Tab-separated table of C-alpha atoms in Angstrom:
chain	number	residue	atom	x	y	z
A	1	UNK	CA	77.153	61.244	13.362
A	2	UNK	CA	77.760	57.228	12.553
A	3	UNK	CA	76.514	54.426	14.371
A	4	UNK	CA	80.271	52.806	13.635
A	5	UNK	CA	82.043	53.440	16.934
A	6	UNK	CA	85.686	52.809	17.780
A	7	UNK	CA	86.748	51.573	21.260
A	8	UNK	CA	88.690	53.706	23.133
A	9	UNK	CA	88.271	53.786	26.997
A	10	UNK	CA	86.734	50.181	28.832
A	11	UNK	CA	85.578	50.306	32.379
A	12	UNK	CA	86.764	46.554	33.876
A	13	UNK	CA	84.816	45.016	37.046
A	14	UNK	CA	84.165	41.392	37.040
A	15	UNK	CA	83.776	38.805	39.527
A	16	UNK	CA	85.468	36.153	37.469
A	17	UNK	CA	88.395	36.432	35.427
A	18	UNK	CA	88.685	33.199	33.249
A	19	UNK	CA	89.101	34.651	28.805
A	20	UNK	CA	89.913	37.938	30.366
A	21	UNK	CA	93.525	38.072	29.969
A	22	UNK	CA	93.041	38.139	26.006
A	23	UNK	CA	90.713	40.468	25.957
A	24	UNK	CA	92.708	42.925	27.922
A	25	UNK	CA	96.090	42.782	26.039
A	26	UNK	CA	93.995	42.863	22.834
A	27	UNK	CA	92.440	46.481	24.290
A	28	UNK	CA	95.774	47.407	25.483
A	29	UNK	CA	97.021	46.732	21.605
A	30	UNK	CA	94.614	49.025	20.659
A	31	UNK	CA	95.621	52.007	22.603
A	32	UNK	CA	92.145	51.798	24.965
A	33	UNK	CA	92.210	53.516	27.984
A	34	UNK	CA	91.500	50.472	30.899
A	35	UNK	CA	89.328	51.738	34.750
A	36	UNK	CA	88.648	49.532	37.176
A	37	UNK	CA	88.577	48.763	40.165
A	38	UNK	CA	89.405	46.022	43.433
A	39	UNK	CA	90.604	42.578	42.120
A	40	UNK	CA	89.709	43.042	38.609
A	41	UNK	CA	92.372	46.443	38.867
A	42	UNK	CA	95.381	43.812	40.402
A	43	UNK	CA	94.365	41.005	37.811
A	44	UNK	CA	94.998	43.632	35.056
A	45	UNK	CA	98.242	45.133	36.915
A	46	UNK	CA	99.615	41.465	37.635
A	47	UNK	CA	99.600	41.715	33.301
A	48	UNK	CA	102.822	44.420	33.086
A	49	UNK	CA	98.774	46.868	31.288
A	50	UNK	CA	98.701	50.347	32.991
A	51	UNK	CA	95.192	50.731	34.549
A	52	UNK	CA	93.756	53.662	35.870
A	53	UNK	CA	91.724	52.746	39.498
A	54	UNK	CA	88.159	54.614	39.988
A	55	UNK	CA	88.960	56.095	42.573
A	56	UNK	CA	91.115	58.095	40.649
A	57	UNK	CA	88.369	59.264	38.430
A	58	UNK	CA	85.609	59.358	41.519
A	59	UNK	CA	88.167	61.383	44.070
A	60	UNK	CA	86.373	59.109	46.614
A	61	UNK	CA	87.907	55.175	48.220
A	62	UNK	CA	85.833	51.986	48.235
A	63	UNK	CA	83.681	51.986	51.410
A	64	UNK	CA	81.735	49.713	53.369
A	65	UNK	CA	84.341	46.731	52.413
A	66	UNK	CA	83.839	47.275	48.973
A	67	UNK	CA	79.884	47.707	49.065
A	68	UNK	CA	80.255	50.582	47.607
A	69	UNK	CA	82.682	51.984	44.101
A	70	UNK	CA	81.692	52.241	41.311
A	71	UNK	CA	78.214	54.109	42.425
A	72	UNK	CA	79.503	57.918	41.309
A	73	UNK	CA	77.939	60.208	39.001
A	74	UNK	CA	81.756	60.392	37.124
A	75	UNK	CA	81.005	56.732	36.184
A	76	UNK	CA	77.991	56.806	35.110
A	77	UNK	CA	78.115	59.853	34.088
A	78	UNK	CA	81.137	58.079	31.285
A	79	UNK	CA	78.429	55.563	30.522
A	80	UNK	CA	75.341	56.863	30.273
A	81	UNK	CA	75.650	60.515	28.082
A	82	UNK	CA	74.290	61.021	24.760
A	83	UNK	CA	77.263	61.807	22.595
A	84	UNK	CA	75.014	63.439	19.908
A	85	UNK	CA	73.361	65.776	23.092
A	86	UNK	CA	74.945	69.015	23.418
A	87	UNK	CA	74.366	69.773	26.897
A	88	UNK	CA	75.475	66.203	27.327
A	89	UNK	CA	78.795	66.898	25.765
A	90	UNK	CA	78.922	70.459	27.612
A	91	UNK	CA	78.110	68.989	31.027
A	92	UNK	CA	80.949	66.098	30.364
A	93	UNK	CA	83.647	68.730	29.982
A	94	UNK	CA	81.943	70.970	33.040
A	95	UNK	CA	82.681	67.929	35.517
A	96	UNK	CA	85.146	66.746	33.348
A	97	UNK	CA	83.704	63.526	32.925
A	98	UNK	CA	85.940	60.595	31.206
A	99	UNK	CA	84.204	58.814	28.280
A	100	UNK	CA	83.727	54.795	28.992
A	101	UNK	CA	82.818	53.492	25.423
A	102	UNK	CA	83.201	49.441	26.828
A	103	UNK	CA	82.082	48.244	30.309
A	104	UNK	CA	82.932	44.664	31.277
A	105	UNK	CA	80.734	43.128	33.877
A	106	UNK	CA	81.089	39.436	35.669
A	107	UNK	CA	77.873	39.928	38.406
A	108	UNK	CA	78.369	38.174	41.973
A	109	UNK	CA	77.680	34.595	41.695
A	110	UNK	CA	74.619	34.210	43.450
A	111	UNK	CA	72.524	30.975	42.671
A	112	UNK	CA	75.624	29.635	42.741
A	113	UNK	CA	75.822	30.622	46.423
A	114	UNK	CA	72.426	29.878	47.089
A	115	UNK	CA	72.697	26.500	45.645
A	116	UNK	CA	75.929	26.269	48.188
A	117	UNK	CA	73.950	25.735	50.491
A	118	UNK	CA	75.749	29.238	52.281
A	119	UNK	CA	74.330	30.897	54.929
A	120	UNK	CA	72.117	33.595	54.814
A	121	UNK	CA	74.610	36.735	55.801
A	122	UNK	CA	76.939	34.797	52.612
A	123	UNK	CA	74.340	34.949	50.086
A	124	UNK	CA	72.965	38.424	50.963
A	125	UNK	CA	76.729	39.715	50.021
A	126	UNK	CA	76.353	37.705	46.800
A	127	UNK	CA	73.917	40.350	45.981
A	128	UNK	CA	75.846	42.362	42.980
A	129	UNK	CA	74.949	46.287	42.983
A	130	UNK	CA	77.231	47.993	41.905
A	131	UNK	CA	77.593	45.333	38.729
A	132	UNK	CA	74.561	45.094	38.430
A	133	UNK	CA	73.731	49.226	37.681
A	134	UNK	CA	77.010	49.347	35.497
A	135	UNK	CA	74.953	46.237	32.834
A	136	UNK	CA	71.574	48.791	33.324
A	137	UNK	CA	73.342	51.495	32.517
A	138	UNK	CA	75.753	50.606	29.947
A	139	UNK	CA	72.262	48.826	27.975
A	140	UNK	CA	70.288	51.430	28.303
A	141	UNK	CA	72.267	53.338	26.164
A	142	UNK	CA	73.647	50.879	23.806
A	143	UNK	CA	73.362	54.151	21.446
A	144	UNK	CA	76.791	54.618	22.389
A	145	UNK	CA	78.253	51.982	24.732
A	146	UNK	CA	78.938	48.373	24.439
A	147	UNK	CA	77.966	46.123	27.479
A	148	UNK	CA	79.527	42.851	28.092
A	149	UNK	CA	77.386	41.620	30.939
A	150	UNK	CA	79.006	37.827	31.914
A	151	UNK	CA	81.837	35.995	31.601
A	152	UNK	CA	80.173	34.003	28.434
A	153	UNK	CA	80.201	37.007	26.751
A	154	UNK	CA	83.799	37.199	26.504
A	155	UNK	CA	84.582	35.340	24.376
A	156	UNK	CA	82.342	37.125	21.571
A	157	UNK	CA	82.948	40.379	22.400
A	158	UNK	CA	87.201	39.210	21.774
A	159	UNK	CA	86.337	38.080	18.536
A	160	UNK	CA	84.835	41.044	17.805
A	161	UNK	CA	87.589	43.815	18.351
A	162	UNK	CA	89.964	41.359	16.660
A	163	UNK	CA	88.061	41.558	13.559
A	164	UNK	CA	86.686	44.866	13.499
A	165	UNK	CA	90.250	46.308	15.179
A	166	UNK	CA	88.160	48.222	18.186
A	167	UNK	CA	85.164	49.362	16.053
A	168	UNK	CA	81.903	48.305	17.143
A	169	UNK	CA	78.564	48.911	15.347
A	170	UNK	CA	75.044	49.921	15.599
A	171	UNK	CA	74.060	46.151	15.998
A	172	UNK	CA	76.659	44.906	17.531
A	173	UNK	CA	76.255	47.274	20.649
A	174	UNK	CA	72.757	46.494	20.601
A	175	UNK	CA	73.021	42.462	20.537
A	176	UNK	CA	75.698	43.070	23.594
A	177	UNK	CA	72.253	45.405	25.244
A	178	UNK	CA	69.561	42.558	24.631
A	179	UNK	CA	72.357	39.576	26.041
A	180	UNK	CA	72.650	42.882	28.930
A	181	UNK	CA	69.331	43.065	30.037
A	182	UNK	CA	68.470	39.307	30.288
A	183	UNK	CA	71.400	38.678	32.178
A	184	UNK	CA	69.966	41.252	35.025
A	185	UNK	CA	66.130	40.120	34.456
A	186	UNK	CA	67.671	36.697	35.017
A	187	UNK	CA	69.781	37.918	38.004
A	188	UNK	CA	66.786	40.191	40.029
A	189	UNK	CA	64.634	37.333	39.340
A	190	UNK	CA	66.957	34.558	40.683
A	191	UNK	CA	67.389	36.994	43.846
A	192	UNK	CA	63.678	37.370	44.187
A	193	UNK	CA	62.283	33.801	44.394
A	194	UNK	CA	65.189	33.451	47.249
A	195	UNK	CA	63.115	36.032	49.503
A	196	UNK	CA	59.505	35.427	47.940
A	197	UNK	CA	57.270	33.111	49.955
A	198	UNK	CA	54.250	34.722	48.220
A	199	UNK	CA	52.878	31.372	46.050
A	200	UNK	CA	49.839	33.690	44.037
A	201	UNK	CA	53.631	35.324	42.271
A	202	UNK	CA	55.208	33.794	39.430
A	203	UNK	CA	58.666	34.457	38.183
A	204	UNK	CA	60.848	32.031	36.052
A	205	UNK	CA	63.923	32.656	34.262
A	206	UNK	CA	65.823	29.591	32.232
A	207	UNK	CA	68.942	31.320	30.670
A	208	UNK	CA	70.119	27.540	28.631
A	209	UNK	CA	67.168	27.358	25.689
A	210	UNK	CA	67.728	25.148	22.999
A	211	UNK	CA	66.464	25.607	19.409
A	212	UNK	CA	64.371	21.835	18.082
A	213	UNK	CA	63.809	20.609	14.748
A	214	UNK	CA	60.760	21.572	15.521
A	215	UNK	CA	57.481	21.309	17.672
A	216	UNK	CA	54.860	18.272	18.213
A	217	UNK	CA	54.296	18.618	14.359
A	218	UNK	CA	56.673	19.582	11.827
A	219	UNK	CA	54.703	23.360	10.996
A	220	UNK	CA	55.138	23.957	14.097
A	221	UNK	CA	58.475	25.695	16.188
A	222	UNK	CA	59.793	23.910	18.981
A	223	UNK	CA	62.243	25.479	21.989
A	224	UNK	CA	62.981	22.990	25.060
A	225	UNK	CA	64.193	25.206	28.210
A	226	UNK	CA	66.248	23.664	31.042
A	227	UNK	CA	69.666	22.236	31.560
A	228	UNK	CA	69.778	18.894	29.739
A	229	UNK	CA	73.159	17.622	30.117
A	230	UNK	CA	72.279	18.524	34.022
A	231	UNK	CA	70.389	15.093	33.264
A	232	UNK	CA	71.713	13.372	30.943
A	233	UNK	CA	74.829	12.482	29.174
A	234	UNK	CA	73.999	12.043	25.459
A	235	UNK	CA	76.152	9.291	24.322
A	236	UNK	CA	75.229	8.152	20.982
A	237	UNK	CA	72.579	9.476	18.143
A	238	UNK	CA	70.643	11.916	16.590
A	239	UNK	CA	69.059	15.115	17.952
A	240	UNK	CA	66.373	14.895	20.659
A	241	UNK	CA	63.036	16.000	19.248
A	242	UNK	CA	60.200	18.167	20.791
A	243	UNK	CA	58.453	14.608	20.981
A	244	UNK	CA	60.885	12.629	22.262
A	245	UNK	CA	61.510	15.115	25.103
A	246	UNK	CA	58.008	15.066	26.187
A	247	UNK	CA	58.333	10.858	26.205
A	248	UNK	CA	61.811	10.919	27.954
A	249	UNK	CA	60.402	13.114	30.107
A	250	UNK	CA	57.115	10.841	30.934
A	251	UNK	CA	59.546	7.874	30.892
A	252	UNK	CA	62.028	9.611	33.991
A	253	UNK	CA	58.973	10.334	35.608
A	254	UNK	CA	57.700	6.890	35.788
A	255	UNK	CA	61.288	4.721	36.665
A	256	UNK	CA	61.168	7.273	39.368
A	257	UNK	CA	58.610	5.274	41.285
A	258	UNK	CA	60.744	1.513	40.508
A	259	UNK	CA	64.296	3.720	41.919
A	260	UNK	CA	64.718	0.928	44.468
A	261	UNK	CA	62.905	-1.748	43.516
A	262	UNK	CA	64.425	-5.117	41.620
A	263	UNK	CA	65.652	-4.840	38.156
A	264	UNK	CA	62.325	-3.387	36.424
A	265	UNK	CA	62.143	-2.130	32.709
A	266	UNK	CA	59.853	0.098	30.728
A	267	UNK	CA	58.938	1.053	27.551
A	268	UNK	CA	56.739	3.974	26.609
A	269	UNK	CA	54.980	5.523	23.175
A	270	UNK	CA	53.190	8.872	23.532
A	271	UNK	CA	54.256	9.071	27.113
A	272	UNK	CA	51.992	6.080	28.241
A	273	UNK	CA	53.673	2.518	29.514
A	274	UNK	CA	53.499	-0.146	26.973
A	275	UNK	CA	55.478	-2.260	28.647
A	276	UNK	CA	56.690	-2.821	31.995
A	277	UNK	CA	58.065	-5.585	34.106
A	278	UNK	CA	60.359	-6.031	37.026
A	279	UNK	CA	62.796	-9.661	36.982
A	280	UNK	CA	65.729	-10.960	39.046
A	281	UNK	CA	67.457	-9.526	35.817
A	282	UNK	CA	67.637	-6.438	33.907
A	283	UNK	CA	67.820	-8.930	30.690
A	284	UNK	CA	64.764	-10.520	31.999
A	285	UNK	CA	62.902	-7.530	32.923
A	286	UNK	CA	63.423	-6.441	29.211
A	287	UNK	CA	61.765	-9.413	27.302
A	288	UNK	CA	59.419	-9.188	30.028
A	289	UNK	CA	58.224	-5.540	29.508
A	290	UNK	CA	58.597	-6.104	25.631
A	291	UNK	CA	56.259	-9.235	25.420
A	292	UNK	CA	53.363	-6.571	27.166
A	293	UNK	CA	52.648	-4.990	23.773
A	294	UNK	CA	55.650	-5.789	21.075
A	295	UNK	CA	53.439	-3.760	18.434
A	296	UNK	CA	53.599	-0.263	20.725
A	297	UNK	CA	57.144	-0.795	21.210
A	298	UNK	CA	58.271	-0.259	18.053
A	299	UNK	CA	59.965	3.239	17.812
A	300	UNK	CA	59.375	3.952	21.598
A	301	UNK	CA	61.109	5.080	24.460
A	302	UNK	CA	63.044	1.889	26.659
A	303	UNK	CA	64.280	2.960	30.408
A	304	UNK	CA	66.016	0.670	32.877
A	305	UNK	CA	66.530	1.564	36.498
A	306	UNK	CA	69.816	-0.101	36.507
A	307	UNK	CA	72.633	-1.317	34.177
A	308	UNK	CA	71.982	-2.052	31.426
A	309	UNK	CA	74.458	-5.411	30.549
A	310	UNK	CA	75.846	-6.511	27.183
A	311	UNK	CA	73.013	-9.544	27.081
A	312	UNK	CA	70.416	-7.081	27.801
A	313	UNK	CA	71.980	-4.381	24.793
A	314	UNK	CA	71.825	-7.287	22.438
A	315	UNK	CA	67.992	-7.993	23.012
A	316	UNK	CA	67.103	-4.458	22.779
A	317	UNK	CA	69.332	-4.146	19.381
A	318	UNK	CA	67.118	-6.404	17.612
A	319	UNK	CA	64.335	-4.095	18.202
A	320	UNK	CA	63.755	-0.135	16.431
A	321	UNK	CA	63.509	2.368	19.475
A	322	UNK	CA	64.195	6.027	19.425
A	323	UNK	CA	66.023	5.991	22.759
A	324	UNK	CA	67.054	3.962	25.249
A	325	UNK	CA	67.734	5.624	28.704
A	326	UNK	CA	69.863	4.118	32.124
A	327	UNK	CA	71.825	5.189	34.627
A	328	UNK	CA	75.116	3.109	33.810
A	329	UNK	CA	76.021	0.707	30.489
A	330	UNK	CA	78.818	-2.394	29.549
A	331	UNK	CA	81.277	-0.762	27.924
A	332	UNK	CA	79.882	-3.652	25.399
A	333	UNK	CA	76.479	-2.727	26.042
A	334	UNK	CA	76.996	0.246	24.714
A	335	UNK	CA	79.353	-0.638	21.743
A	336	UNK	CA	75.929	-2.849	20.655
A	337	UNK	CA	73.362	-0.347	20.867
A	338	UNK	CA	75.191	2.101	18.312
A	339	UNK	CA	75.308	-0.124	15.778
A	340	UNK	CA	71.723	1.574	15.005
A	341	UNK	CA	73.158	4.976	14.369
A	342	UNK	CA	70.391	7.531	15.077
A	343	UNK	CA	69.147	5.574	18.040
A	344	UNK	CA	69.673	8.080	21.236
A	345	UNK	CA	71.766	6.583	23.998
A	346	UNK	CA	71.386	9.001	27.514
A	347	UNK	CA	73.373	8.336	31.076
A	348	UNK	CA	70.281	10.045	33.229
A	349	UNK	CA	72.208	11.571	36.093
A	350	UNK	CA	71.514	12.100	39.108
A	351	UNK	CA	69.118	15.871	39.694
A	352	UNK	CA	66.448	16.599	41.907
A	353	UNK	CA	63.674	17.431	39.283
A	354	UNK	CA	61.883	20.672	39.943
A	355	UNK	CA	58.945	20.450	42.513
A	356	UNK	CA	56.231	21.931	40.912
A	357	UNK	CA	54.703	21.311	37.186
A	358	UNK	CA	54.021	24.275	35.062
A	359	UNK	CA	51.804	24.336	31.708
A	360	UNK	CA	50.116	26.995	29.616
A	361	UNK	CA	46.011	27.326	30.099
A	362	UNK	CA	43.856	29.828	28.040
A	363	UNK	CA	45.759	33.615	28.413
A	364	UNK	CA	48.173	32.339	31.166
A	365	UNK	CA	49.506	29.380	32.730
A	366	UNK	CA	48.705	26.749	35.327
A	367	UNK	CA	50.910	25.444	38.129
A	368	UNK	CA	50.744	22.604	40.945
A	369	UNK	CA	52.781	20.830	43.128
A	370	UNK	CA	54.948	17.579	41.847
A	371	UNK	CA	52.592	14.095	42.478
A	372	UNK	CA	54.693	12.770	44.721
A	373	UNK	CA	53.075	10.432	46.486
A	374	UNK	CA	53.612	6.629	45.754
A	375	UNK	CA	51.346	4.184	47.192
A	376	UNK	CA	52.479	1.917	49.141
A	377	UNK	CA	51.759	-1.311	51.771
A	378	UNK	CA	51.264	1.644	54.229
A	379	UNK	CA	48.881	3.396	52.678
A	380	UNK	CA	46.627	0.648	52.218
A	381	UNK	CA	43.096	0.341	53.734
A	382	UNK	CA	41.355	-2.979	52.664
A	383	UNK	CA	37.966	-2.633	52.829
A	384	UNK	CA	36.391	-5.823	51.629
A	385	UNK	CA	36.192	-9.353	54.056
A	386	UNK	CA	38.313	-10.939	52.071
A	387	UNK	CA	42.424	-9.402	52.041
A	388	UNK	CA	44.834	-9.380	49.335
A	389	UNK	CA	47.655	-12.108	49.209
A	390	UNK	CA	50.867	-11.460	50.178
A	391	UNK	CA	51.478	-11.347	45.914
A	392	UNK	CA	48.530	-9.193	44.945
A	393	UNK	CA	49.465	-6.416	47.174
A	394	UNK	CA	52.710	-6.437	45.616
A	395	UNK	CA	51.073	-6.417	42.433
A	396	UNK	CA	48.386	-3.680	43.849
A	397	UNK	CA	51.773	-1.515	44.389
A	398	UNK	CA	53.158	-1.937	41.205
A	399	UNK	CA	50.069	-1.358	39.633
A	400	UNK	CA	49.408	1.964	41.009
A	401	UNK	CA	53.083	3.070	39.856
A	402	UNK	CA	52.274	2.468	36.531
A	403	UNK	CA	48.101	4.353	36.495
A	404	UNK	CA	50.034	7.358	38.159
A	405	UNK	CA	51.546	7.744	35.354
A	406	UNK	CA	49.437	6.949	33.165
A	407	UNK	CA	46.889	9.582	30.846
A	408	UNK	CA	43.362	9.875	33.075
A	409	UNK	CA	40.867	7.633	32.308
A	410	UNK	CA	43.012	4.981	33.126
A	411	UNK	CA	42.827	1.707	34.378
A	412	UNK	CA	45.754	-0.342	34.701
A	413	UNK	CA	46.311	-4.785	35.232
A	414	UNK	CA	49.408	-6.171	36.308
A	415	UNK	CA	50.484	-9.746	37.705
A	416	UNK	CA	53.519	-10.780	38.567
A	417	UNK	CA	55.397	-8.020	38.338
A	418	UNK	CA	54.227	-7.711	35.547
A	419	UNK	CA	52.190	-4.995	33.122
A	420	UNK	CA	49.352	-6.587	31.517
A	421	UNK	CA	47.859	-4.344	29.539
A	422	UNK	CA	46.130	-0.826	30.342
A	423	UNK	CA	43.150	1.465	29.031
A	424	UNK	CA	44.509	4.858	28.818
A	425	UNK	CA	43.042	8.663	28.237
A	426	UNK	CA	39.566	7.359	28.096
A	427	UNK	CA	36.651	9.198	28.757
A	428	UNK	CA	35.147	6.843	30.903
A	429	UNK	CA	36.642	4.631	33.528
A	430	UNK	CA	34.141	1.764	31.543
A	431	UNK	CA	35.459	2.584	28.560
A	432	UNK	CA	39.266	2.411	30.031
A	433	UNK	CA	39.019	-0.575	31.509
A	434	UNK	CA	37.474	-2.649	28.767
A	435	UNK	CA	40.301	-1.284	26.421
A	436	UNK	CA	42.497	-2.783	28.972
A	437	UNK	CA	40.759	-5.923	29.200
A	438	UNK	CA	40.725	-6.574	24.924
A	439	UNK	CA	44.179	-5.245	24.636
A	440	UNK	CA	45.036	-8.159	26.761
A	441	UNK	CA	43.173	-10.853	25.022
A	442	UNK	CA	44.613	-9.193	22.256
A	443	UNK	CA	48.208	-10.244	23.206
A	444	UNK	CA	47.195	-13.689	24.640
A	445	UNK	CA	47.455	-13.012	28.544
A	446	UNK	CA	45.547	-14.673	31.289
A	447	UNK	CA	43.758	-12.637	33.595
A	448	UNK	CA	42.732	-14.791	35.996
A	449	UNK	CA	44.386	-13.763	38.973
A	450	UNK	CA	45.568	-10.466	37.620
A	451	UNK	CA	45.409	-7.550	39.728
A	452	UNK	CA	43.526	-4.066	38.913
A	453	UNK	CA	44.599	-0.441	39.357
A	454	UNK	CA	42.111	2.686	38.722
A	455	UNK	CA	43.375	6.491	39.313
A	456	UNK	CA	40.319	7.803	40.361
A	457	UNK	CA	37.559	6.142	42.416
A	458	UNK	CA	34.436	4.330	41.406
A	459	UNK	CA	31.419	5.960	41.730
A	460	UNK	CA	29.039	2.835	40.542
A	461	UNK	CA	29.902	-1.243	40.732
A	462	UNK	CA	29.782	-1.413	37.377
A	463	UNK	CA	34.268	-1.345	36.603
A	464	UNK	CA	34.412	-3.792	39.417
A	465	UNK	CA	31.981	-6.722	37.632
A	466	UNK	CA	33.655	-6.302	34.498
A	467	UNK	CA	36.913	-6.918	36.081
A	468	UNK	CA	35.214	-9.841	38.066
A	469	UNK	CA	33.862	-11.395	34.539
A	470	UNK	CA	37.636	-10.898	33.274
A	471	UNK	CA	38.896	-12.756	35.717
A	472	UNK	CA	40.636	-9.626	37.895
A	473	UNK	CA	41.139	-11.065	42.019
A	474	UNK	CA	41.975	-7.802	43.577
A	475	UNK	CA	41.326	-4.126	42.918
A	476	UNK	CA	43.138	-0.717	44.401
A	477	UNK	CA	41.549	2.612	44.196
A	478	UNK	CA	42.060	5.643	45.943
A	479	UNK	CA	37.928	5.803	47.171
A	480	UNK	CA	36.259	8.944	48.407
A	481	UNK	CA	32.800	7.802	46.282
A	482	UNK	CA	29.360	8.373	48.454
A	483	UNK	CA	28.938	5.892	46.761
A	484	UNK	CA	31.982	2.936	47.374
A	485	UNK	CA	29.109	1.111	49.150
A	486	UNK	CA	28.227	-0.081	45.780
A	487	UNK	CA	31.604	-1.336	44.781
A	488	UNK	CA	32.705	-3.011	47.928
A	489	UNK	CA	29.165	-4.826	48.239
A	490	UNK	CA	30.159	-6.348	45.352
A	491	UNK	CA	33.509	-7.592	45.736
A	492	UNK	CA	32.063	-9.072	48.875
A	493	UNK	CA	29.602	-10.846	47.074
A	494	UNK	CA	32.141	-11.810	44.483
A	495	UNK	CA	35.218	-12.796	46.382
A	496	UNK	CA	37.255	-10.120	45.067
A	497	UNK	CA	40.185	-8.241	47.197
A	498	UNK	CA	39.529	-4.429	46.929
A	499	UNK	CA	41.605	-1.371	48.908
A	500	UNK	CA	41.393	2.003	49.520
A	501	UNK	CA	44.158	4.417	49.038
A	502	UNK	CA	43.020	7.072	49.875
A	503	UNK	CA	45.223	9.254	47.057
A	504	UNK	CA	43.312	9.910	43.712
A	505	UNK	CA	46.442	9.903	40.827
A	506	UNK	CA	44.388	12.155	37.796
A	507	UNK	CA	47.181	13.063	35.042
A	508	UNK	CA	45.360	14.754	32.139
């Protein structure tokens, strides 16, 4: 039997009618018999095209407020019969079951209904039963049946039946079946996640993935699964790479810590901040951030917590950078930034980030809640005789926000709303501190009167000893070591102020 089949009959039962009309007209033009239900049936009739109501086949009306329409042996027999199976062929004749070659379905919008904040009763009513069953039946029998499971596939179907005069190949039908099983599994996953309260069960389905040029290195394949267009409007530049996306993610998380602060600008490289400053204007903040480490800023990702104006754009334009991110731009600023052909310019939208973070580990996944704690004045407990000044408190919190978003082990130095330097990703906290001191000296920064943040406690007083020698006058750390008193005593003996937050901020 030929694997190329001509569509002679179609069952159409859809939620979304967008894009359906040209398909219906093309099928009618090709003398395809149309079967339908409810609103879709009315839609086809209003086009002046003949349509057979499903109840004429089943001899049974829609019941239970439309909950049961297509669930009938004469419908599913027409979809599931094997045309090369003699027993199936005989039963089709015996029970007067019509052949159904094409099934077009678009499910009730369950996810949109949940997202709208609808009542549970309305949400339950948007759990599609007949449609999902039709999808599974058509996809299972792709050898003989074409299944179109979503409005997203309408155009593909129209192109196919137009170009091939209503015929489909086995390869065509397998492709539609694959897409259909994706639709059904995604739909069921969304329903499960709505009901699920067991945190030890994890299901995730992301429908909109994209292929990247490559992964972290050119020999690795790379993909992004997520709705990038919901988070950003990309107004200029080349396609983002795997590494760009990692840096953008780090930048978004970091600048979120300063969302309600004054004008703040950050520059990131390899997921860590190499420059960050808060000032009265965003231009001043950018220049101060750049001065933190102009060497590392080359080829970095830049992000602002407020609109980028012309003055700032003109300064940015002097630097080679991969990505610029801001919630808004002056028109003149965009014109200047677009002068570099490949520079990626993103407008960040207000989008809620996932509440959990997921990463591969061994032969499975590690999942954790997002670190939503940002240290503030209310969290601080002064544990030394010397209390931090008002400016030191501001700098301690400033440094802590950066520290939270920097790879562990980390030490961050800050002064007057400016990142002075940091030690990142070191195997010991002492190494991180030494790195931060050396870096500050390399760029000519005076650490006298600066504040220091650590992402975890000090098990020994060596860190505060080194900090004191470097000129640090105030320290913020989570506390919690059984040897906290050693560091506290050293600070008391040497007039250092130290505060505990009670919250560790490891980032691996």
